[in-house]
């Protein structure tokens, strides 16, 4: 494929070095949150039936025994069996955001990240059309499968979602809300809409915002002749960092990161 135009992304978005430790922590975090934790067994007190002693302790010449709910008897309770629990782990938001951008950067540096303007919806649900599209672009199973990331599902691209889901051995398609770090790394390439890429980079920029705010406050204090940042300003910065999760605006970037930009090839409609 030949690029039709060039666009620019900051190096702290698509130019990060590979950090296997961050990727590992992010994937373990996602896997732990996907576990249902609903496995449950009954202990001897929860098994239905009478809890009387089956026969006397002495006088019959048999081994001593308790009730029929004993774990050593058939139909009894389960010793040390699983109970419903929460397997989810915790991970700082800044670490997860950096791991997400690291996965995208790894794909970009290996020329496995393809950016398109928008996915063209097929005229009708036609499995052969989808198979020909994957075969022509070498996106199928023989070339490592492909992950398609759209901004949202529904409306104009519902037919595309149905078509790709019907041939999941060749690839997979997800919307922006269901894409995670593991999906970005497990297939041969990632094909993403430009709008979806910019939105996911905006969402996963928590680790960039606080550093920009703190550096800007420190620069202002230096201009005013102060040696450092006061306690009141520190408290204001911490409050802003806590509210960043609810902020829907564009992430602020430091000047050095904006100057050092990468040129990224963009492919138009497929």
Short mmCIF file of C-alpha atoms in Angstrom, two decimals:
data_model
loop_
_atom_site.label_atom_id
_atom_site.label_comp_id
_atom_site.label_asym_id
_atom_site.label_seq_id
_atom_site.Cartn_x
_atom_site.Cartn_y
_atom_site.Cartn_z
CA UNK A 1 0.00 0.00 0.00
CA UNK A 2 1.15 3.49 -0.85
CA UNK A 3 0.37 6.36 1.54
CA UNK A 4 -1.89 9.03 0.11
CA UNK A 5 -0.90 11.77 2.54
CA UNK A 6 1.10 12.38 5.69
CA UNK A 7 -0.06 13.48 9.11
CA UNK A 8 1.79 14.23 12.31
CA UNK A 9 1.66 12.64 15.76
CA UNK A 10 3.85 13.58 18.76
CA UNK A 11 6.66 11.22 19.65
CA UNK A 12 5.18 10.63 23.11
CA UNK A 13 2.15 9.13 21.34
CA UNK A 14 3.62 6.88 18.62
CA UNK A 15 7.36 7.08 19.31
CA UNK A 16 7.67 5.47 22.74
CA UNK A 17 10.35 2.80 23.35
CA UNK A 18 9.30 -0.77 24.00
CA UNK A 19 8.59 -1.45 27.68
CA UNK A 20 7.80 -5.14 28.15
CA UNK A 21 7.23 -4.67 31.86
CA UNK A 22 4.45 -2.14 31.30
CA UNK A 23 2.83 -4.29 28.63
CA UNK A 24 2.93 -7.32 30.92
CA UNK A 25 1.34 -5.43 33.79
CA UNK A 26 -1.39 -4.07 31.54
CA UNK A 27 -2.25 -7.47 30.05
CA UNK A 28 -2.37 -9.13 33.48
CA UNK A 29 -4.59 -6.29 34.69
CA UNK A 30 -7.00 -6.77 31.77
CA UNK A 31 -7.07 -10.55 32.21
CA UNK A 32 -7.83 -10.27 35.92
CA UNK A 33 -10.75 -7.93 35.26
CA UNK A 34 -12.20 -10.31 32.67
CA UNK A 35 -12.49 -13.20 35.15
CA UNK A 36 -16.05 -13.71 36.38
CA UNK A 37 -15.13 -15.27 39.71
CA UNK A 38 -18.53 -17.00 40.01
CA UNK A 39 -17.29 -20.57 40.69
CA UNK A 40 -18.96 -21.88 43.84
CA UNK A 41 -19.17 -25.19 45.72
CA UNK A 42 -20.98 -26.25 48.87
CA UNK A 43 -19.29 -26.95 52.17
CA UNK A 44 -20.72 -29.69 54.41
CA UNK A 45 -22.98 -27.25 56.29
CA UNK A 46 -24.60 -26.14 53.02
CA UNK A 47 -25.45 -29.63 51.66
CA UNK A 48 -29.13 -30.50 51.95
CA UNK A 49 -30.16 -33.29 54.33
CA UNK A 50 -30.07 -34.32 57.95
CA UNK A 51 -26.85 -33.71 59.85
CA UNK A 52 -27.30 -36.56 62.31
CA UNK A 53 -24.56 -39.07 63.01
CA UNK A 54 -25.01 -42.07 60.73
CA UNK A 55 -24.44 -44.73 63.41
CA UNK A 56 -23.06 -44.94 66.94
CA UNK A 57 -19.45 -44.18 67.64
CA UNK A 58 -18.74 -47.55 69.30
CA UNK A 59 -20.16 -51.07 69.45
CA UNK A 60 -20.50 -51.95 65.76
CA UNK A 61 -16.86 -52.70 64.95
CA UNK A 62 -16.90 -50.16 62.13
CA UNK A 63 -14.86 -47.04 61.57
CA UNK A 64 -16.17 -43.94 63.28
CA UNK A 65 -18.13 -41.64 61.03
CA UNK A 66 -20.06 -38.40 61.27
CA UNK A 67 -22.91 -37.16 59.08
CA UNK A 68 -23.40 -37.93 55.39
CA UNK A 69 -22.33 -34.42 54.39
CA UNK A 70 -18.71 -35.25 55.20
CA UNK A 71 -16.28 -34.32 52.36
CA UNK A 72 -14.95 -37.91 52.25
CA UNK A 73 -18.37 -39.32 51.34
CA UNK A 74 -20.07 -39.30 47.95
CA UNK A 75 -22.58 -36.49 47.73
CA UNK A 76 -21.01 -34.65 50.63
CA UNK A 77 -19.52 -31.18 50.79
CA UNK A 78 -16.39 -30.08 48.96
CA UNK A 79 -13.34 -29.37 51.09
CA UNK A 80 -11.50 -26.16 50.19
CA UNK A 81 -13.67 -25.63 47.11
CA UNK A 82 -13.96 -22.29 45.28
CA UNK A 83 -16.29 -19.55 46.41
CA UNK A 84 -17.33 -16.39 44.51
CA UNK A 85 -14.55 -13.84 44.67
CA UNK A 86 -13.19 -10.81 42.89
CA UNK A 87 -10.03 -11.54 40.90
CA UNK A 88 -9.55 -8.00 39.57
CA UNK A 89 -6.21 -6.33 40.24
CA UNK A 90 -5.46 -2.64 40.52
CA UNK A 91 -3.18 -0.68 38.21
CA UNK A 92 -2.47 3.07 38.23
CA UNK A 93 -4.19 4.85 35.39
CA UNK A 94 -0.97 6.52 34.24
CA UNK A 95 0.80 3.16 33.87
CA UNK A 96 -2.07 1.69 31.85
CA UNK A 97 -2.24 4.73 29.57
CA UNK A 98 1.49 4.58 28.88
CA UNK A 99 1.27 0.84 28.20
CA UNK A 100 -1.55 1.47 25.71
CA UNK A 101 0.51 4.05 23.83
CA UNK A 102 3.56 1.76 24.03
CA UNK A 103 1.61 -0.99 22.27
CA UNK A 104 0.58 1.41 19.52
CA UNK A 105 4.15 2.69 19.22
CA UNK A 106 5.49 -0.87 18.93
CA UNK A 107 3.07 -1.59 16.10
CA UNK A 108 3.93 1.68 14.36
CA UNK A 109 7.68 1.16 14.58
CA UNK A 110 7.29 -2.33 13.05
CA UNK A 111 5.12 -0.92 10.19
CA UNK A 112 2.18 -2.94 11.46
CA UNK A 113 -0.11 0.02 12.20
CA UNK A 114 -2.25 1.05 9.23
CA UNK A 115 -4.31 4.24 9.50
CA UNK A 116 -7.32 4.82 7.26
CA UNK A 117 -9.71 7.74 6.97
CA UNK A 118 -12.79 5.56 7.47
CA UNK A 119 -13.88 2.01 6.77
CA UNK A 120 -16.05 1.72 3.68
CA UNK A 121 -19.26 -0.12 4.44
CA UNK A 122 -19.96 -2.96 1.95
CA UNK A 123 -23.20 -2.54 -0.04
CA UNK A 124 -24.70 -5.67 1.52
CA UNK A 125 -23.77 -8.55 3.79
CA UNK A 126 -21.60 -10.64 1.49
CA UNK A 127 -19.03 -13.06 2.99
CA UNK A 128 -17.26 -13.50 -0.34
CA UNK A 129 -16.73 -9.74 -0.63
CA UNK A 130 -15.11 -9.66 2.82
CA UNK A 131 -12.92 -12.66 1.98
CA UNK A 132 -11.73 -11.00 -1.24
CA UNK A 133 -10.96 -7.77 0.62
CA UNK A 134 -8.79 -9.57 3.20
CA UNK A 135 -7.08 -11.68 0.53
CA UNK A 136 -6.35 -8.70 -1.74
CA UNK A 137 -4.81 -6.63 1.06
CA UNK A 138 -3.06 -9.65 2.62
CA UNK A 139 -4.82 -9.18 5.95
CA UNK A 140 -6.06 -12.74 6.40
CA UNK A 141 -5.05 -15.79 8.39
CA UNK A 142 -2.09 -16.71 6.17
CA UNK A 143 -0.57 -13.29 6.93
CA UNK A 144 -1.19 -13.31 10.68
CA UNK A 145 -4.82 -12.04 10.83
CA UNK A 146 -5.74 -8.40 11.37
CA UNK A 147 -7.47 -6.27 13.97
CA UNK A 148 -9.80 -3.57 12.67
CA UNK A 149 -10.59 -0.74 15.10
CA UNK A 150 -13.55 1.52 14.31
CA UNK A 151 -14.63 4.57 16.26
CA UNK A 152 -18.08 3.17 17.00
CA UNK A 153 -20.47 0.47 15.89
CA UNK A 154 -23.84 1.03 14.32
CA UNK A 155 -25.38 2.95 11.49
CA UNK A 156 -23.07 3.14 8.49
CA UNK A 157 -20.68 0.35 9.50
CA UNK A 158 -23.05 -2.27 10.92
CA UNK A 159 -22.76 -4.37 7.76
CA UNK A 160 -18.97 -4.24 8.00
CA UNK A 161 -19.06 -5.47 11.59
CA UNK A 162 -21.36 -8.35 10.66
CA UNK A 163 -19.17 -9.31 7.72
CA UNK A 164 -15.91 -9.41 9.68
CA UNK A 165 -17.53 -11.20 12.63
CA UNK A 166 -18.70 -13.90 10.21
CA UNK A 167 -15.09 -14.66 9.24
CA UNK A 168 -13.33 -14.35 12.59
CA UNK A 169 -10.65 -16.83 11.49
CA UNK A 170 -9.31 -14.15 9.16
CA UNK A 171 -9.51 -11.15 11.49
CA UNK A 172 -11.45 -9.28 14.10
CA UNK A 173 -13.21 -5.94 14.32
CA UNK A 174 -13.96 -3.99 17.50
CA UNK A 175 -15.13 -0.52 18.36
CA UNK A 176 -13.12 1.95 20.39
CA UNK A 177 -14.66 1.03 23.73
CA UNK A 178 -13.70 -2.66 23.50
CA UNK A 179 -10.12 -2.30 22.30
CA UNK A 180 -7.42 -3.13 24.85
CA UNK A 181 -3.67 -3.71 25.01
CA UNK A 182 -3.84 -7.45 24.44
CA UNK A 183 -5.85 -7.02 21.23
CA UNK A 184 -3.27 -4.57 19.89
CA UNK A 185 -0.49 -7.14 20.27
CA UNK A 186 -1.99 -10.55 19.53
CA UNK A 187 -2.60 -10.24 15.76
CA UNK A 188 -0.38 -9.57 12.78
CA UNK A 189 -1.39 -5.93 12.22
CA UNK A 190 -3.77 -3.22 13.40
CA UNK A 191 -5.94 -1.25 10.97
CA UNK A 192 -7.49 1.75 12.70
CA UNK A 193 -9.54 4.73 11.61
CA UNK A 194 -7.77 8.05 12.01
CA UNK A 195 -10.59 9.45 14.14
CA UNK A 196 -10.51 6.39 16.39
CA UNK A 197 -6.72 6.65 16.77
CA UNK A 198 -6.86 10.30 17.80
CA UNK A 199 -9.66 9.57 20.26
CA UNK A 200 -7.84 6.64 21.88
CA UNK A 201 -4.68 8.74 22.21
CA UNK A 202 -6.72 11.50 23.84
CA UNK A 203 -8.27 9.06 26.31
CA UNK A 204 -4.95 7.43 27.23
CA UNK A 205 -2.89 10.54 27.98
CA UNK A 206 -3.31 10.73 31.73
CA UNK A 207 0.43 10.47 32.35
CA UNK A 208 1.09 13.48 30.09
CA UNK A 209 -1.32 15.99 31.62
CA UNK A 210 -0.08 16.21 35.21
CA UNK A 211 3.55 16.66 34.20
CA UNK A 212 2.61 19.53 31.89
CA UNK A 213 0.59 21.25 34.63
CA UNK A 214 3.34 20.87 37.21
CA UNK A 215 6.06 22.13 34.85
CA UNK A 216 3.96 25.15 33.83
CA UNK A 217 3.36 26.09 37.48
CA UNK A 218 7.05 25.73 38.28
CA UNK A 219 7.98 27.96 35.34
CA UNK A 220 5.56 30.64 36.47
CA UNK A 221 6.92 30.50 40.01
CA UNK A 222 10.47 30.87 38.66
CA UNK A 223 9.44 33.97 36.74
CA UNK A 224 7.96 35.42 39.92
CA UNK A 225 11.22 34.86 41.83
CA UNK A 226 9.97 31.95 43.95
CA UNK A 227 12.25 29.00 44.64
CA UNK A 228 9.54 26.36 44.43
CA UNK A 229 5.83 25.62 44.34
CA UNK A 230 3.79 26.53 47.38
CA UNK A 231 1.70 24.04 49.32
CA UNK A 232 -1.54 25.63 48.09
CA UNK A 233 -0.47 25.26 44.47
CA UNK A 234 0.60 21.66 45.09
CA UNK A 235 -2.85 20.96 46.50
CA UNK A 236 -4.50 22.54 43.47
CA UNK A 237 -2.37 20.41 41.15
CA UNK A 238 -3.35 17.23 43.01
CA UNK A 239 -7.03 18.17 42.75
CA UNK A 240 -6.66 18.74 39.02
CA UNK A 241 -4.99 15.35 38.62
CA UNK A 242 -7.90 13.67 40.41
CA UNK A 243 -10.39 15.39 38.10
CA UNK A 244 -8.54 14.47 34.89
CA UNK A 245 -10.59 11.30 34.48
CA UNK A 246 -13.73 13.42 34.00
CA UNK A 247 -12.04 15.85 31.61
CA UNK A 248 -13.28 15.54 28.04
CA UNK A 249 -10.95 18.18 26.55
CA UNK A 250 -7.91 17.64 24.43
CA UNK A 251 -4.77 16.62 26.38
CA UNK A 252 -2.16 19.28 26.92
CA UNK A 253 1.27 18.47 25.50
CA UNK A 254 4.62 19.97 26.39
CA UNK A 255 6.33 22.09 23.78
CA UNK A 256 9.29 19.72 23.27
CA UNK A 257 6.98 16.82 22.49
CA UNK A 258 5.00 18.80 19.94
CA UNK A 259 8.15 19.99 18.15
CA UNK A 260 9.55 16.44 17.85
CA UNK A 261 6.79 14.91 15.75
CA UNK A 262 6.73 11.72 13.73
CA UNK A 263 5.49 11.57 10.16
CA UNK A 264 2.93 8.80 9.92
CA UNK A 265 1.62 7.38 6.66
CA UNK A 266 -2.17 7.41 6.34
CA UNK A 267 -4.19 5.23 4.02
CA UNK A 268 -7.60 6.42 2.83
CA UNK A 269 -10.70 4.29 2.33
CA UNK A 270 -10.23 0.56 1.99
#
